[in-house]
mmCIF file of C-alpha atoms in Angstrom:
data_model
loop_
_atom_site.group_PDB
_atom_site.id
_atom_site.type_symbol
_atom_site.label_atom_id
_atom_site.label_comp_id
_atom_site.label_asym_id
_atom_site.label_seq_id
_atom_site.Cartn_x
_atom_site.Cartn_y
_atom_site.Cartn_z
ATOM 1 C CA UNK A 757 5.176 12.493 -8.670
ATOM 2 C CA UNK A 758 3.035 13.034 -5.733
ATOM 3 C CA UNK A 759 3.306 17.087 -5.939
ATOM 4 C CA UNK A 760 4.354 17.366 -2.292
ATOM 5 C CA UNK A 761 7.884 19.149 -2.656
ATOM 6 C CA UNK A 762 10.008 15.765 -2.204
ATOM 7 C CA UNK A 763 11.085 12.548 -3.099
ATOM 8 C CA UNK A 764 9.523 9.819 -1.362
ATOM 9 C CA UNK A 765 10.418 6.112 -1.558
ATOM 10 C CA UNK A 766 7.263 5.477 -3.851
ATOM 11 C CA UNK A 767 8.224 8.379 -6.163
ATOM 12 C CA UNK A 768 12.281 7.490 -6.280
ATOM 13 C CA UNK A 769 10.778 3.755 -6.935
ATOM 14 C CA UNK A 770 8.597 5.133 -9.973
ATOM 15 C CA UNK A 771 11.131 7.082 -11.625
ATOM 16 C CA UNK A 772 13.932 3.824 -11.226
ATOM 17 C CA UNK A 773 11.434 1.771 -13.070
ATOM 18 C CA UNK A 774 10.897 3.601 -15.977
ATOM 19 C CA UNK A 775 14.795 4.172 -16.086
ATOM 20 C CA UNK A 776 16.200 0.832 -15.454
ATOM 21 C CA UNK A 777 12.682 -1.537 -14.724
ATOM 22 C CA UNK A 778 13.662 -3.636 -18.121
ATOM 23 C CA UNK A 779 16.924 -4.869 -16.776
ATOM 24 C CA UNK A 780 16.086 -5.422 -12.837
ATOM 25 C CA UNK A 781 13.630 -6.861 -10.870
ATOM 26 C CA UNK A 782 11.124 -4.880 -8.531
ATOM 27 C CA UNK A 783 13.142 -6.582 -5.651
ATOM 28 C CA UNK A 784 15.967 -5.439 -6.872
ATOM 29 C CA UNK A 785 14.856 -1.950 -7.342
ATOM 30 C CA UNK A 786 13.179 -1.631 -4.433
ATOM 31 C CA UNK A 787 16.351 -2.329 -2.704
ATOM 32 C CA UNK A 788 18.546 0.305 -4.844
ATOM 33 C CA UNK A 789 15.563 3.053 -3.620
ATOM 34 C CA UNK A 790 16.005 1.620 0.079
ATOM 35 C CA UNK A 791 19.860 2.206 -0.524
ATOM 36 C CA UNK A 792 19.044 5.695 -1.617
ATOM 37 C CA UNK A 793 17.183 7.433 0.701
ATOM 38 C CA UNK A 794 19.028 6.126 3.461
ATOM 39 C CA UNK A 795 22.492 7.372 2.608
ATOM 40 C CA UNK A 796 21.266 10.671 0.703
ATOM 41 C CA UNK A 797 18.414 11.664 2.963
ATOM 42 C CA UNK A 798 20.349 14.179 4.820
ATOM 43 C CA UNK A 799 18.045 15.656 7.397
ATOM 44 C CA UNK A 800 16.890 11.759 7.741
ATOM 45 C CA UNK A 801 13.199 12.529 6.821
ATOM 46 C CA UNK A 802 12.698 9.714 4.863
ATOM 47 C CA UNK A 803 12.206 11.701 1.921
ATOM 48 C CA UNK A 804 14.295 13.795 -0.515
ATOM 49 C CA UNK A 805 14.470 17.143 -1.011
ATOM 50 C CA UNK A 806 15.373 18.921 -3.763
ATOM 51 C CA UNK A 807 18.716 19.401 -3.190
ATOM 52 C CA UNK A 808 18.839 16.019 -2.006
ATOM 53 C CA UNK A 809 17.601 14.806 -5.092
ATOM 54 C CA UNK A 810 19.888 16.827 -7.500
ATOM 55 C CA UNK A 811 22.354 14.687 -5.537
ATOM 56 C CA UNK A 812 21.000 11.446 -6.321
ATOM 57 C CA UNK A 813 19.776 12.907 -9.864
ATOM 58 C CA UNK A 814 23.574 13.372 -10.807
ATOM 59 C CA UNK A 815 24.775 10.226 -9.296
ATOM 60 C CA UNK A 816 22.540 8.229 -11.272
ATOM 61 C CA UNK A 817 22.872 10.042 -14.716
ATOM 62 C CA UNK A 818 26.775 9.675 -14.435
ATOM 63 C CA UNK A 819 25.946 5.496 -13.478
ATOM 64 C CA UNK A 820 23.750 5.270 -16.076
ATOM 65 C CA UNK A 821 26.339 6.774 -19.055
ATOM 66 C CA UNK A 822 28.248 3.881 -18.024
ATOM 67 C CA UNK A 823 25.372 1.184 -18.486
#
């Protein structure tokens, strides 16, 4: 969102929103973002690289099939 190359916690935030924003609270999201970047941020930036993301990406579509 932010055009830098990764996923920051602000981006990953964004993009949760829009997906799932009607059915939890910012809290709540906040929290699932937190959650993210922590175990998927492999080089422990604090940020998500592409291949990162495509991790997260496919983790998420497959959870959200099941919503």
């Amino acid at each position: 969102i932010d055009k830098d190359g990764y996923v920051g916690n602000k981006d990953l935030f964004s993009t949760m929103k829009v997906m799932i924003g009607q059915d939890l609270s910012d809290s709540q999201i906040q929290n699932i973002v937190d959650k993210t970047i922590q175990d998927m941020d492999e080089d422990k930036d604090g940020k998500l690289s592409f291949s990162e993301f495509t991790k997260v990406r496919d983790i998420f579509f497959f959870i959200y099939l099941f919503i």
